[in-house]
């Protein structure tokens, strides 16, 4: 039983060790090793080299080494097989930490205090209660729901938007294209935790940003954007234009149209932007390896995979 570990931009060594300690009886090879292509039954991948999958005739399951599967679904060589993504408590908690950190930074006016500090100004600002601030979360999946729960526990007035109808205690739930407008119109802090799919490509554009609430309790600070979903969701030229013309009062971005973010991007130095290098849910790699090992054990026992995606929906 052999698994091919195929990735770009990460070190193979530590991953081989993690998988070796998580799995008994699984041989692990990388594209750099000499191996019989017919022996590969599983692939675990993160931005794997192009064309590689087409050379492997006996694969049964393909695992993403991250929660997102866009790096797999966009491939021309992806066979029609189950695709499994990462879902674990450690990753969820870390994403929630990042979302809560950035929502609080905007809520507690940290950009303004940073500017005052740099200018040597002692300048207390009026601070509204969290309950007066409306957070809207696009994507009410594993990550969106957990972030929403924690934000509610801090007192925020939370709403969410998803493809299918949801009924979640304490969250005003909006669904589908026809309810996007009312959802945006009651949103001061927009948190985006959507997957990248053909339907969500470029969804964060000038039209969406113009639809955000204009009647906030702090009109000089809101609305703001917090995106940790995927860079393909956002039109960065529109975000910059919205920041410059006041449509948007701030942005926290963990993901970008092109990663690493090109040096030439104006986002790097924009005073109203906080950015992090796709680390929002930088999670415990051993937990990822353990989760994949568990899925393989289930598959070998003939049990259903726990976190297979819906290939038609694309997430
Ligand atoms: P889930 O699949 O659990 O949730 C996705 C949510 O998005 C669901 O609520 C789904 O609606 C909603 N959705 C999808 N398409 C649409 C659409 N067209 N219109 C409205 N709603 C839509 O994913 P997770 O919560 O686990 O993760 C979300 C994304 O976060 C990942 O796909 C990945 O891109 C990103 N991510 C980023 C990380 C980082 O470090 N920056 C780390 C981990 C993940 P419904 O519930 O109706 O299906
Ligand atoms: C991702 C991840 O999908 O880090 O971005 O898990």
Coordinates of C-alpha atoms and ligand atoms in Angstrom, one line a residue:
X1 CA 0.0 0.0 0.0
X2 CA 1.7 3.2 -1.2
X3 CA 0.9 6.9 -0.9
X4 CA 2.4 9.5 -3.1
X5 CA 3.2 12.8 -1.2
X6 CA 3.2 15.5 -3.8
X7 CA 3.6 19.2 -3.0
X8 CA 5.3 22.4 -4.1
X9 CA 6.8 24.9 -1.7
X10 CA 6.9 22.7 1.4
X11 CA 9.7 20.4 2.7
X12 CA 9.1 16.7 2.1
X13 CA 11.3 15.6 5.1
X14 CA 9.1 16.5 8.0
X15 CA 5.9 15.4 6.2
X16 CA 7.4 12.0 5.5
X17 CA 8.1 11.7 9.2
X18 CA 4.6 12.8 10.2
X19 CA 3.0 10.3 7.9
X20 CA 5.3 7.5 8.9
X21 CA 4.4 8.1 12.6
X22 CA 0.7 8.3 11.8
X23 CA 0.4 5.3 9.5
X24 CA 1.4 1.7 9.9
X25 CA 2.0 -0.3 6.8
X26 CA 1.8 2.6 4.4
X27 CA 4.8 3.2 2.1
X28 CA 5.3 6.9 1.4
X29 CA 7.0 8.1 -1.8
X30 CA 7.6 11.5 -3.3
X31 CA 7.9 12.5 -7.0
X32 CA 11.7 12.6 -6.5
X33 CA 11.8 8.8 -5.6
X34 CA 11.9 5.9 -8.1
X35 CA 8.6 4.1 -7.7
X36 CA 6.2 2.0 -9.7
X37 CA 3.3 4.2 -10.8
X38 CA 1.0 1.3 -10.6
X39 CA 1.7 0.9 -6.8
X40 CA 0.2 4.3 -5.8
X41 CA -3.2 3.9 -4.2
X42 CA -3.4 7.3 -2.4
X43 CA -2.1 10.8 -3.1
X44 CA -1.7 13.5 -0.5
X45 CA -1.2 16.8 -2.3
X46 CA -0.6 20.6 -2.0
X47 CA 0.0 22.3 -5.3
X48 CA 1.4 19.1 -6.8
X49 CA 3.4 19.2 -10.0
X50 CA 1.3 19.4 -13.1
X51 CA 0.6 16.3 -15.1
X52 CA 1.7 14.0 -12.3
X53 CA -1.7 12.4 -11.5
X54 CA -2.2 11.3 -15.1
X55 CA 0.7 8.9 -14.7
X56 CA -0.9 6.9 -11.8
X57 CA -3.4 4.3 -12.9
X58 CA -4.4 2.7 -9.6
X59 CA -5.2 5.7 -7.3
X60 CA -8.3 5.3 -5.1
X61 CA -8.4 8.5 -3.1
X62 CA -6.8 12.0 -3.4
X63 CA -6.2 14.0 -0.2
X64 CA -5.8 17.7 0.0
X65 CA -3.2 18.7 2.6
X66 CA -5.3 21.8 3.3
X67 CA -9.0 22.6 3.9
X68 CA -9.4 24.1 0.5
X69 CA -9.5 21.8 -2.6
X70 CA -9.3 24.5 -5.4
X71 CA -5.6 23.5 -6.0
X72 CA -6.9 20.0 -6.9
X73 CA -10.1 20.8 -8.8
X74 CA -8.4 23.2 -11.2
X75 CA -6.0 20.5 -12.4
X76 CA -6.4 19.2 -15.9
X77 CA -5.2 15.7 -14.8
X78 CA -7.5 15.2 -11.8
X79 CA -9.1 11.7 -12.1
X80 CA -12.8 11.1 -11.3
X81 CA -12.1 9.9 -7.7
X82 CA -13.0 10.9 -4.2
X83 CA -11.3 14.1 -3.1
X84 CA -10.9 14.5 0.7
X85 CA -10.1 17.8 2.5
X86 CA -8.7 18.6 5.9
X87 CA -11.2 19.2 8.7
X88 CA -10.0 19.2 12.2
X89 CA -10.5 21.1 15.5
X90 CA -7.0 22.5 15.5
X91 CA -7.3 24.1 12.1
X92 CA -10.8 25.4 12.9
X93 CA -9.7 26.9 16.2
X94 CA -6.7 28.6 14.5
X95 CA -8.9 30.1 11.8
X96 CA -11.3 31.3 14.5
X97 CA -8.4 33.0 16.3
X98 CA -7.4 34.9 13.2
X99 CA -10.9 36.0 12.4
X100 CA -11.6 37.1 16.0
X101 CA -8.3 38.9 16.1
X102 CA -9.0 40.9 13.0
X103 CA -12.7 41.6 13.8
X104 CA -11.6 42.9 17.2
X105 CA -8.8 45.0 15.6
X106 CA -11.4 46.8 13.5
X107 CA -14.0 46.9 16.2
X108 CA -11.5 48.4 18.8
X109 CA -10.2 50.9 16.2
X110 CA -6.6 49.6 16.3
X111 CA -5.7 51.1 13.0
X112 CA -6.6 54.6 14.3
X113 CA -4.7 54.0 17.6
X114 CA -1.6 52.8 15.6
X115 CA -1.7 56.0 13.5
X116 CA -2.1 58.1 16.7
X117 CA 0.8 56.3 18.3
X118 CA 3.1 56.9 15.3
X119 CA 2.1 60.6 15.4
X120 CA 2.6 60.7 19.2
X121 CA -1.0 61.6 19.9
X122 CA -2.8 60.6 23.1
X123 CA -6.3 60.4 21.5
X124 CA -9.0 58.3 23.2
X125 CA -11.9 57.4 20.8
X126 CA -15.5 56.7 21.6
X127 CA -16.0 53.0 21.6
X128 CA -19.3 51.3 20.8
X129 CA -20.3 48.0 22.3
X130 CA -19.8 44.8 20.3
X131 CA -23.6 44.4 20.2
X132 CA -23.9 47.5 18.1
X133 CA -21.6 46.1 15.5
X134 CA -22.9 43.9 12.8
X135 CA -20.6 41.1 11.6
X136 CA -21.6 39.3 8.4
X137 CA -19.9 36.0 7.6
X138 CA -19.9 34.8 4.0
X139 CA -19.6 31.0 4.2
X140 CA -21.3 29.2 7.1
X141 CA -19.4 25.9 6.8
X142 CA -17.1 24.3 9.3
X143 CA -15.0 27.5 9.7
X144 CA -17.7 30.1 9.3
X145 CA -19.9 28.6 11.9
X146 CA -17.2 28.3 14.5
X147 CA -16.0 31.8 13.9
X148 CA -19.7 33.0 14.2
X149 CA -20.2 31.2 17.5
X150 CA -17.1 32.8 19.0
X151 CA -18.0 36.2 17.7
X152 CA -21.5 35.9 19.2
X153 CA -20.0 34.9 22.5
X154 CA -18.1 38.2 22.4
X155 CA -21.5 40.0 21.9
X156 CA -21.4 40.8 18.2
X157 CA -24.6 41.0 16.2
X158 CA -23.8 38.2 13.7
X159 CA -25.3 37.1 10.4
X160 CA -24.2 34.6 7.9
X161 CA -24.7 33.8 4.2
X162 CA -24.5 30.4 2.6
X163 CA -25.6 28.5 -0.5
X164 CA -28.2 26.4 1.3
X165 CA -30.6 27.5 4.0
X166 CA -29.2 27.3 7.6
X167 CA -30.9 27.6 10.9
X168 CA -28.3 28.4 13.6
X169 CA -29.1 29.8 17.0
X170 CA -28.2 33.4 17.4
X171 CA -27.2 34.0 13.8
X172 CA -29.4 35.7 11.2
X173 CA -29.0 33.3 8.3
X174 CA -29.2 34.5 4.6
X175 CA -29.2 32.2 1.7
X176 CA -28.3 32.4 -2.0
X177 CA -27.9 35.2 -4.5
X178 CA -31.4 36.6 -3.8
X179 CA -30.6 37.2 -0.1
X180 CA -27.0 38.6 -0.7
X181 CA -28.2 42.2 -0.9
X182 CA -30.1 42.3 2.4
X183 CA -27.2 40.4 4.1
X184 CA -24.6 43.0 2.9
X185 CA -26.9 45.9 3.8
X186 CA -26.8 44.9 7.5
X187 CA -23.0 44.2 7.5
X188 CA -20.4 46.5 9.1
X189 CA -17.6 43.9 9.3
X190 CA -17.6 41.4 6.4
X191 CA -15.8 38.2 7.1
X192 CA -15.3 35.9 4.1
X193 CA -14.8 32.2 4.6
X194 CA -16.0 30.9 1.3
X195 CA -14.3 28.3 -0.9
X196 CA -12.9 29.2 -4.3
X197 CA -15.3 27.8 -6.9
X198 CA -16.5 29.0 -10.3
X199 CA -19.5 30.6 -8.5
X200 CA -17.4 32.5 -6.0
X201 CA -14.6 33.7 -8.3
X202 CA -14.2 37.5 -8.0
X203 CA -17.3 37.8 -5.7
X204 CA -15.6 40.5 -3.6
X205 CA -15.7 43.2 -6.2
X206 CA -16.8 46.9 -6.3
X207 CA -20.5 46.0 -6.5
X208 CA -20.4 43.8 -3.4
X209 CA -18.4 46.3 -1.4
X210 CA -20.8 49.1 -2.4
X211 CA -23.6 47.0 -1.0
X212 CA -22.2 47.0 2.5
X213 CA -24.0 48.9 5.3
X214 CA -23.7 52.7 5.2
X215 CA -25.6 53.2 8.5
X216 CA -23.1 51.9 11.0
X217 CA -22.7 53.1 14.5
X218 CA -19.2 54.3 13.5
X219 CA -19.5 55.4 9.9
X220 CA -15.9 56.7 9.8
X221 CA -14.6 53.1 10.6
X222 CA -17.0 50.8 8.9
X223 CA -17.6 48.9 6.7
X224 CA -14.5 46.8 6.6
X225 CA -13.5 43.5 4.9
X226 CA -11.8 40.5 6.5
X227 CA -11.0 37.8 4.0
X228 CA -9.3 34.5 4.8
X229 CA -11.2 32.4 2.2
X230 CA -9.2 32.5 -1.0
X231 CA -7.5 35.2 -3.1
X232 CA -9.5 34.2 -6.1
X233 CA -12.6 35.5 -4.4
X234 CA -11.3 39.1 -4.4
X235 CA -10.7 41.7 -7.1
X236 CA -7.8 43.5 -5.5
X237 CA -8.0 46.5 -7.8
X238 CA -11.6 47.0 -6.6
X239 CA -10.7 46.6 -3.0
X240 CA -7.9 49.2 -3.4
X241 CA -10.3 51.6 -5.2
X242 CA -12.9 51.1 -2.4
X243 CA -10.3 51.9 0.3
X244 CA -9.2 55.0 -1.6
X245 CA -12.6 56.4 -2.2
X246 CA -14.0 55.6 1.3
X247 CA -16.4 52.9 0.3
X248 CA -14.3 50.6 2.5
X249 CA -12.7 51.8 5.7
X250 CA -10.2 49.0 6.2
X251 CA -9.3 45.5 5.2
X252 CA -7.6 42.4 6.7
X253 CA -6.4 40.0 4.1
X254 CA -4.8 36.6 4.5
X255 CA -5.2 35.4 0.9
X256 CA -4.4 37.1 -2.4
X257 CA -5.0 36.8 -6.2
X258 CA -1.4 35.8 -6.6
X259 CA 0.6 34.2 -3.7
X260 CA 3.1 35.2 -2.6
X261 CA 1.7 38.8 -3.0
X262 CA 3.8 40.5 -5.6
X263 CA 6.2 43.2 -4.3
X264 CA 4.5 45.7 -6.7
X265 CA 1.1 45.3 -4.9
X266 CA -0.2 48.5 -3.4
X267 CA -1.8 46.4 -0.7
X268 CA 1.6 46.0 1.0
X269 CA 1.8 49.6 2.1
X270 CA -1.8 50.7 2.2
X271 CA -2.4 52.3 5.6
X272 CA -5.9 50.8 6.0
X273 CA -4.8 47.2 5.2
X274 CA -3.5 44.5 7.6
X275 CA -2.1 41.5 5.7
X276 CA -0.8 38.1 6.6
X277 CA 0.8 35.6 4.3
X278 CA -1.9 32.8 4.0
X279 CA -1.3 31.7 7.6
X280 CA -4.8 32.3 9.1
X281 CA -5.3 28.7 9.9
X282 CA -1.6 27.6 9.9
X283 CA -2.3 24.4 11.7
X284 CA -0.6 21.4 13.3
X285 CA 0.8 19.4 10.4
X286 CA 0.7 16.2 12.6
X287 CA -3.0 16.6 13.0
X288 CA -3.4 16.8 9.2
X289 CA -1.3 13.6 8.8
X290 CA -3.3 11.8 11.5
X291 CA -6.6 12.8 9.9
X292 CA -5.4 11.4 6.5
X293 CA -4.2 8.3 8.2
X294 CA -7.6 7.8 9.8
X295 CA -9.4 8.3 6.4
X296 CA -7.1 5.7 4.8
X297 CA -7.8 3.2 7.6
X298 CA -11.6 3.8 7.1
X299 CA -11.3 3.4 3.4
X300 CA -9.3 0.1 3.8
X301 CA -12.1 -1.2 6.1
X302 CA -14.7 -0.3 3.5
X303 CA -16.2 2.6 5.6
X304 CA -17.2 5.9 4.1
X305 CA -14.6 8.7 4.0
X306 CA -15.4 11.4 6.6
X307 CA -14.5 14.6 4.7
X308 CA -14.9 13.8 1.0
X309 CA -16.0 16.9 -0.9
X310 CA -18.9 17.1 -3.3
X311 CA -17.2 17.3 -6.7
X312 CA -20.2 18.9 -8.4
X313 CA -20.4 21.7 -5.8
X314 CA -16.6 22.1 -5.9
X315 CA -16.1 22.2 -2.1
Ligands
LIG1 P1 -17.0 24.4 4.1 O1 -17.1 23.6 2.8 O2 -17.3 23.7 5.4 O3 -18.0 25.6 4.0 C1 -18.1 26.4 2.9 C2 -19.2 27.4 3.0 O4 -19.3 28.3 1.9 C3 -20.6 26.7 3.2 O5 -21.4 27.3 4.1 C4 -21.2 26.9 1.8 O6 -22.6 26.9 1.7 C5 -20.6 28.3 1.4 N1 -20.7 28.4 0.0 C6 -20.0 27.8 -1.0 N2 -20.3 28.3 -2.2 C7 -21.2 29.2 -2.0 C8 -21.9 30.1 -2.9 N3 -21.7 30.0 -4.2 N4 -22.8 31.0 -2.3 C9 -23.0 31.0 -1.0 N5 -22.3 30.2 -0.1 C10 -21.4 29.3 -0.6 O7 -15.5 25.0 4.1 P2 -14.7 25.5 5.4 O8 -15.6 26.3 6.2 O9 -14.0 24.4 6.0 O10 -13.6 26.4 4.7 C11 -13.9 27.5 3.8 C12 -12.7 27.9 3.0 O11 -11.8 28.5 3.9 C13 -11.9 26.8 2.3 O12 -12.5 26.3 1.2 C14 -10.6 27.5 2.1 O13 -10.6 28.2 0.8 C15 -10.5 28.6 3.2 N6 -9.4 28.3 4.1 C16 -8.4 29.2 4.2 C17 -7.4 29.0 5.1 C18 -6.3 30.0 5.3 O14 -5.4 29.7 6.0 N7 -6.5 31.2 4.8 C19 -7.3 27.8 5.9 C20 -8.4 26.9 5.7 C21 -9.4 27.1 4.8 P3 -23.5 25.6 2.1 O15 -23.3 25.4 3.6 O16 -24.8 25.9 1.8 O17 -22.9 24.4 1.4
LIG2 C1 -6.1 26.1 3.2 C2 -5.4 25.6 4.4 O1 -6.9 25.4 2.6 O2 -4.4 26.2 4.8 O3 -5.8 27.3 2.9 O4 -5.8 24.6 4.9

